[in-house]
JSON list of C-alpha atoms in Angstrom, two decimals:
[
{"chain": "L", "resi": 891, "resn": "UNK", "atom": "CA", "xyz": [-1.41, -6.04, 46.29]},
{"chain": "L", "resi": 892, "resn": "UNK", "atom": "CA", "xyz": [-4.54, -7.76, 45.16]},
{"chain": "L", "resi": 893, "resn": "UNK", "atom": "CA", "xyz": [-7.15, -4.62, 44.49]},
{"chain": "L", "resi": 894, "resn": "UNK", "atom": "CA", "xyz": [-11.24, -5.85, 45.37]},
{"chain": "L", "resi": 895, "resn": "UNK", "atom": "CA", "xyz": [-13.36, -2.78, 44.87]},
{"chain": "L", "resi": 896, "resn": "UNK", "atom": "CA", "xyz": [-16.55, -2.20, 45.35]},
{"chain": "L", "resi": 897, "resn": "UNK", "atom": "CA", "xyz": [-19.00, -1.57, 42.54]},
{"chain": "L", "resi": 898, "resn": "UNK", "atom": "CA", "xyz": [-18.83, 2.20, 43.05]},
{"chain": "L", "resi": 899, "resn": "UNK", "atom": "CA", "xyz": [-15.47, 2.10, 43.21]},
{"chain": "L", "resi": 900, "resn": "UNK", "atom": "CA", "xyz": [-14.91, 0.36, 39.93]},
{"chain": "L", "resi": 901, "resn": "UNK", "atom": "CA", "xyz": [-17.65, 2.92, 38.98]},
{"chain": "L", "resi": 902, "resn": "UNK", "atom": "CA", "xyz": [-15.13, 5.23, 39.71]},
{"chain": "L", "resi": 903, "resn": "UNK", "atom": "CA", "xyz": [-12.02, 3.63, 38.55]},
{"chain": "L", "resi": 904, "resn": "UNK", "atom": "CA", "xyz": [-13.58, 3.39, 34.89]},
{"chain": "L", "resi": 905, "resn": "UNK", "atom": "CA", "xyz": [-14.44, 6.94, 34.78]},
{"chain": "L", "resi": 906, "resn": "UNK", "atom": "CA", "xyz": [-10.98, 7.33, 35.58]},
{"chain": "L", "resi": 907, "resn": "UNK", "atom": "CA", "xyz": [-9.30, 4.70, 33.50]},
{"chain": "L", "resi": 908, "resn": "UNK", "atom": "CA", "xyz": [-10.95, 6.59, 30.60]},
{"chain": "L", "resi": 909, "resn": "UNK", "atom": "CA", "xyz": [-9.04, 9.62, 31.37]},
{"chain": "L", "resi": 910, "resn": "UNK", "atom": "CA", "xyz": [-7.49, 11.06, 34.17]},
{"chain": "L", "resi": 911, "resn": "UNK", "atom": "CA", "xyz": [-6.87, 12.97, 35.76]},
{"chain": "L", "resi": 912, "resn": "UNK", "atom": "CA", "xyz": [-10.36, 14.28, 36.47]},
{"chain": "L", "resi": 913, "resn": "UNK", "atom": "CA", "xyz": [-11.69, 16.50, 39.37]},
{"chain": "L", "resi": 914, "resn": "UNK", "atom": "CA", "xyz": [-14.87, 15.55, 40.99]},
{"chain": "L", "resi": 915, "resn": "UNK", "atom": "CA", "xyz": [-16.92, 16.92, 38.85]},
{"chain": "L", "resi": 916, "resn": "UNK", "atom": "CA", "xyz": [-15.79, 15.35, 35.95]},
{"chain": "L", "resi": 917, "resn": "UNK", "atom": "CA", "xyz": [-16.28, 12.22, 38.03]},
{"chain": "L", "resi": 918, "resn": "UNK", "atom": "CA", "xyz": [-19.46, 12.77, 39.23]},
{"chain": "L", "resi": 919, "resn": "UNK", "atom": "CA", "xyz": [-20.84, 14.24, 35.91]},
{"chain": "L", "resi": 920, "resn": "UNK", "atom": "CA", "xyz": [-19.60, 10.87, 34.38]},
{"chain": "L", "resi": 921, "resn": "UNK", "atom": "CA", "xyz": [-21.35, 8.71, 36.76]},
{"chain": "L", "resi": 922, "resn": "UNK", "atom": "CA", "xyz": [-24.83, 11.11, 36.54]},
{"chain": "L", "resi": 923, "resn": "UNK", "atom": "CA", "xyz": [-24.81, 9.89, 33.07]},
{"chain": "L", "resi": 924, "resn": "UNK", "atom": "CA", "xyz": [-25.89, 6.41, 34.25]},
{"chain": "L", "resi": 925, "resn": "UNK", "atom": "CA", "xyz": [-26.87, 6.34, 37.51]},
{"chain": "L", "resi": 926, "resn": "UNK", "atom": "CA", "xyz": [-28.54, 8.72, 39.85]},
{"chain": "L", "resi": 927, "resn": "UNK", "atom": "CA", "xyz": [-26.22, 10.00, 42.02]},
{"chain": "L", "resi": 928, "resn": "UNK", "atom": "CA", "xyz": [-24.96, 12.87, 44.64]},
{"chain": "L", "resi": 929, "resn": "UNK", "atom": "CA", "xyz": [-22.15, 15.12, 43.76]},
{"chain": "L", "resi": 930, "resn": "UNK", "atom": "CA", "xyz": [-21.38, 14.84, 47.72]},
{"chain": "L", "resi": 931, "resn": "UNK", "atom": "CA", "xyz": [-21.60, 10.56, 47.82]},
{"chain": "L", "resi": 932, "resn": "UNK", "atom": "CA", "xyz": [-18.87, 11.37, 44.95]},
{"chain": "L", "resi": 933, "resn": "UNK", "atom": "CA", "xyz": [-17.18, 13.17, 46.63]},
{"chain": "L", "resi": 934, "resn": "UNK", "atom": "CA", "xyz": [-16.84, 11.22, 49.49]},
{"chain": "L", "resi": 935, "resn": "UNK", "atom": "CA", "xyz": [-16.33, 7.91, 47.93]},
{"chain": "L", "resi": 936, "resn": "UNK", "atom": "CA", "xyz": [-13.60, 9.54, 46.13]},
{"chain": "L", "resi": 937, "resn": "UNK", "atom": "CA", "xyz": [-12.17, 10.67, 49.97]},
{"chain": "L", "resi": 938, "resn": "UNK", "atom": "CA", "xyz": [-12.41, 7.45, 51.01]},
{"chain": "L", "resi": 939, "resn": "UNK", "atom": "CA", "xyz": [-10.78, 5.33, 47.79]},
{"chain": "L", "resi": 940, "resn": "UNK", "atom": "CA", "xyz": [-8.06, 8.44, 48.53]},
{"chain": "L", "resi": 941, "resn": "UNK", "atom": "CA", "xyz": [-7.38, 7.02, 51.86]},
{"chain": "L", "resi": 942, "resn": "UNK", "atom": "CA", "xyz": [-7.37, 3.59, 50.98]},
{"chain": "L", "resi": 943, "resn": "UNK", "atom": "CA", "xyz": [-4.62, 4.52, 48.53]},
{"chain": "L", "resi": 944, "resn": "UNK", "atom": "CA", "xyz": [-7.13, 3.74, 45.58]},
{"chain": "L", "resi": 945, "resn": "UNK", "atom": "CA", "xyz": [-6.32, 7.31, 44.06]},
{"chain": "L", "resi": 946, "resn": "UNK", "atom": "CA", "xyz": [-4.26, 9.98, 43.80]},
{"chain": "L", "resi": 947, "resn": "UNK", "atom": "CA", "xyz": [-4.97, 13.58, 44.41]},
{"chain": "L", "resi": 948, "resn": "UNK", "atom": "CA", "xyz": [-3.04, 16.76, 43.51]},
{"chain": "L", "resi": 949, "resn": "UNK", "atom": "CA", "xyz": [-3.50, 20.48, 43.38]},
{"chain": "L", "resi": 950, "resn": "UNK", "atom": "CA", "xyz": [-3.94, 21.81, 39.87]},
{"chain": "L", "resi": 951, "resn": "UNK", "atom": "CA", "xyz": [-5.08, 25.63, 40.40]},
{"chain": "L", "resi": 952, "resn": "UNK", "atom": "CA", "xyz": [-7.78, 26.11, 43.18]},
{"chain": "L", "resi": 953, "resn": "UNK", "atom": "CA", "xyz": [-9.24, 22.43, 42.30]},
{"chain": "L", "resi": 954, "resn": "UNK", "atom": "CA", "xyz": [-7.79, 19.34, 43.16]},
{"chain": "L", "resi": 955, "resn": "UNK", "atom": "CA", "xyz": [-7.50, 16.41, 40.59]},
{"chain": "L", "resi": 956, "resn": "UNK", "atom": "CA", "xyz": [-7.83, 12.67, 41.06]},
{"chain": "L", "resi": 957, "resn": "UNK", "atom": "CA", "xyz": [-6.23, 9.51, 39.22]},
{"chain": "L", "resi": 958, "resn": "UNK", "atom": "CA", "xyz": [-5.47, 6.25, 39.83]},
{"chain": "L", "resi": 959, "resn": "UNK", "atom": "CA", "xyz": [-2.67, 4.27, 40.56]},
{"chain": "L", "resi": 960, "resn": "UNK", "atom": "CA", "xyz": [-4.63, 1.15, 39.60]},
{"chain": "L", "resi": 961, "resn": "UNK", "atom": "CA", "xyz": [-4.15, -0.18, 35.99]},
{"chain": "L", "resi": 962, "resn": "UNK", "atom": "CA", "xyz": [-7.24, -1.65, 34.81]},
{"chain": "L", "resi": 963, "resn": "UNK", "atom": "CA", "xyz": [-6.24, -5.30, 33.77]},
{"chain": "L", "resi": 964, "resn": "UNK", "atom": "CA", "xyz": [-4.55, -6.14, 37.31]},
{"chain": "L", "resi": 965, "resn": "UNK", "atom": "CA", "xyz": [-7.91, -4.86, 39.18]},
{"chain": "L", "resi": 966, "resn": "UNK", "atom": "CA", "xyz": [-10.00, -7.06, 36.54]},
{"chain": "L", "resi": 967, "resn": "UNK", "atom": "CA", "xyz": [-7.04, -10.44, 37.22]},
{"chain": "L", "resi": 968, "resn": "UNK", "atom": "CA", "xyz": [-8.21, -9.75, 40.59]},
{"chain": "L", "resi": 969, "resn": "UNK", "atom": "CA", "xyz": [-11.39, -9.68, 40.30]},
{"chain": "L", "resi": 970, "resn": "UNK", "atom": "CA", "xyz": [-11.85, -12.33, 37.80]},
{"chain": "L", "resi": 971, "resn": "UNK", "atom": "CA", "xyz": [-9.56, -14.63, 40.24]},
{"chain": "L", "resi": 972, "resn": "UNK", "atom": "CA", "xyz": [-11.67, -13.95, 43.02]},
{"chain": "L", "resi": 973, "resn": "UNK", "atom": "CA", "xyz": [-15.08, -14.79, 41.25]},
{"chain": "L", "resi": 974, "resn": "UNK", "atom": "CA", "xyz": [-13.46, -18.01, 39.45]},
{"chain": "L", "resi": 975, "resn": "UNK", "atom": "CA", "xyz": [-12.13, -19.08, 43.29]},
{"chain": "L", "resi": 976, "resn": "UNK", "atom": "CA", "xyz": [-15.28, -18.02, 44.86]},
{"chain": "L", "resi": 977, "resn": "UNK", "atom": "CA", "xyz": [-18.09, -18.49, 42.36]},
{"chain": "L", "resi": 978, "resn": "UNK", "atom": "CA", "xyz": [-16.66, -21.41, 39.70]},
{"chain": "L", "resi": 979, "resn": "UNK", "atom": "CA", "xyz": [-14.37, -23.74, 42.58]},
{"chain": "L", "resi": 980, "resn": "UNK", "atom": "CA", "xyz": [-10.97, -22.41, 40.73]},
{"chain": "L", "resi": 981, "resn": "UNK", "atom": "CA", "xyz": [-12.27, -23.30, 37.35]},
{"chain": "L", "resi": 982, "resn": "UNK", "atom": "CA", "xyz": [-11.47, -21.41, 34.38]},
{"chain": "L", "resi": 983, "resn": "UNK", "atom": "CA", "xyz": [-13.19, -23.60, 32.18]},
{"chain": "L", "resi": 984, "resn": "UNK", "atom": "CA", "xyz": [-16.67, -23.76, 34.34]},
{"chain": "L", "resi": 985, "resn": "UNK", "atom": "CA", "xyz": [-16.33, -19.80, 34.09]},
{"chain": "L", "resi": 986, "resn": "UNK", "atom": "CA", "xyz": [-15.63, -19.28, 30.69]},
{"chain": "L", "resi": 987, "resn": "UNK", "atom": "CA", "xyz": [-18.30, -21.90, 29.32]},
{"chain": "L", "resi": 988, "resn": "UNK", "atom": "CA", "xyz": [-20.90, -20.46, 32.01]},
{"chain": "L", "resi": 989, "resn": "UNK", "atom": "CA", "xyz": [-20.43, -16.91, 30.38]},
{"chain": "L", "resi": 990, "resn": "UNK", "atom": "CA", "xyz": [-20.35, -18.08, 26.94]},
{"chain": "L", "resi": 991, "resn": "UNK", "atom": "CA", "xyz": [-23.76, -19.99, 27.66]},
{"chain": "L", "resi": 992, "resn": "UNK", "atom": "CA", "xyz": [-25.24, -16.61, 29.18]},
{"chain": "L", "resi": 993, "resn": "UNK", "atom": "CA", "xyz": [-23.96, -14.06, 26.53]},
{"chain": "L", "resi": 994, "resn": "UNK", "atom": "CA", "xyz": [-23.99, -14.07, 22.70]},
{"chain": "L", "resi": 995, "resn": "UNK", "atom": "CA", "xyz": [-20.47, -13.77, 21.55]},
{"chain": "L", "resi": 996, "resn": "UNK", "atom": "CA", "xyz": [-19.94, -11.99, 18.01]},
{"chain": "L", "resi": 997, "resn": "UNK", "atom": "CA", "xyz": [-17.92, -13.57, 15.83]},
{"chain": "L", "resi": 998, "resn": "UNK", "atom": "CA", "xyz": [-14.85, -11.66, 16.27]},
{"chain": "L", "resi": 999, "resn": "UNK", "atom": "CA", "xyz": [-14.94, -12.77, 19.79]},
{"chain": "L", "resi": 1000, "resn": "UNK", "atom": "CA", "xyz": [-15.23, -16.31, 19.32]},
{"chain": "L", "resi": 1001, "resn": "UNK", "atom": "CA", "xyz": [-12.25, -16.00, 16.54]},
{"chain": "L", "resi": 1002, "resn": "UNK", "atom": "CA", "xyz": [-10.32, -13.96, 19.43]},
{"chain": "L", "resi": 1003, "resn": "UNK", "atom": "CA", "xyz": [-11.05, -17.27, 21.45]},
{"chain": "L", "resi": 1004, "resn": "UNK", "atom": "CA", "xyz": [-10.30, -19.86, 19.36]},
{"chain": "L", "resi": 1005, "resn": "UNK", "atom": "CA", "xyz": [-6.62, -18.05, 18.68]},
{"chain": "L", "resi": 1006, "resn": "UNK", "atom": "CA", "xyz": [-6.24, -18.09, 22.66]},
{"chain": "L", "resi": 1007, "resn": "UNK", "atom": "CA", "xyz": [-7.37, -22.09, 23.00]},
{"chain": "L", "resi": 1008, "resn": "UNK", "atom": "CA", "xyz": [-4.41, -22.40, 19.59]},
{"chain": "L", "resi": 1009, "resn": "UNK", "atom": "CA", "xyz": [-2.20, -20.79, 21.88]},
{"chain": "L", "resi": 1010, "resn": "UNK", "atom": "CA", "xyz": [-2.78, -22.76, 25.03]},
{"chain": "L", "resi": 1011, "resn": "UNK", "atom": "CA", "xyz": [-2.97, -26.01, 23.02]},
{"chain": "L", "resi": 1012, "resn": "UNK", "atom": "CA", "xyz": [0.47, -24.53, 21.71]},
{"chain": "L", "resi": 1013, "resn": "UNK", "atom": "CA", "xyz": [2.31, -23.67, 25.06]},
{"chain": "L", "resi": 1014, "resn": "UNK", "atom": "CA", "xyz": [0.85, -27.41, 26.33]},
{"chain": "L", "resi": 1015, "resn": "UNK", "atom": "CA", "xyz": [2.50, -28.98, 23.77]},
{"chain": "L", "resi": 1016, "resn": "UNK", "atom": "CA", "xyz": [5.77, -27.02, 23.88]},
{"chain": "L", "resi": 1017, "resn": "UNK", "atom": "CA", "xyz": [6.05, -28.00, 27.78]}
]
């Protein structure tokens, strides 16, 4: 199942993805830290990503605790498939050079790519 959220619900998945479980609270206090936002729009955005199946919920005492069934890199696959079909015509290469040209990559990064492009030249010659 190919997972699109929203931006608040990504909001919300990384909040949870950090550690979960977490009741709404813990949630919402996590997201006030950055944004202004309503305990209640929390707690209905939370209702509504528990509908769609996004979370989890479960009774721990009087309060009820949420997590995720999502694992983090399989929402970002999606995601990054999805803007690389929609955004880059199905080009990796157009999307990784666009975001190097935009960002300033450290040098650890660029070392971490230069191993991947060693491995890809690898597994291209191996086939």
């Amino acid at each position: 199942m190919e997972c699109f959220p929203s931006d608040t619900e990504l909001d919300i998945l990384r909040v949870l993805w950090d550690r979960q479980p977490r009741t709404v609270r813990e949630v919402h206090e996590a997201l006030s830290a950055t944004k202004d936002v309503g305990y209640t729009t929390t707690l209905k955005q939370m209702q509504r990503m528990l509908d769609k199946e996004m979370l989890q919920r479960q009774e721990n005492g009087r309060a009820h605790v949420y997590s995720t069934p999502l694992q983090a890199p399989k929402v970002q696959r999606s995601l990054l498939s999805r803007l690389m079909d929609k955004a880059f015509g199905g080009s990796a290469i157009d999307l990784v050079v666009q975001a190097l040209g935009h960002g300033n990559p450290t040098e650890e990064e660029l070392e971490q790519l230069e191993q991947l492009i060693a491995e890809k030249k690898k597994q291209h010659n191996d086939d």
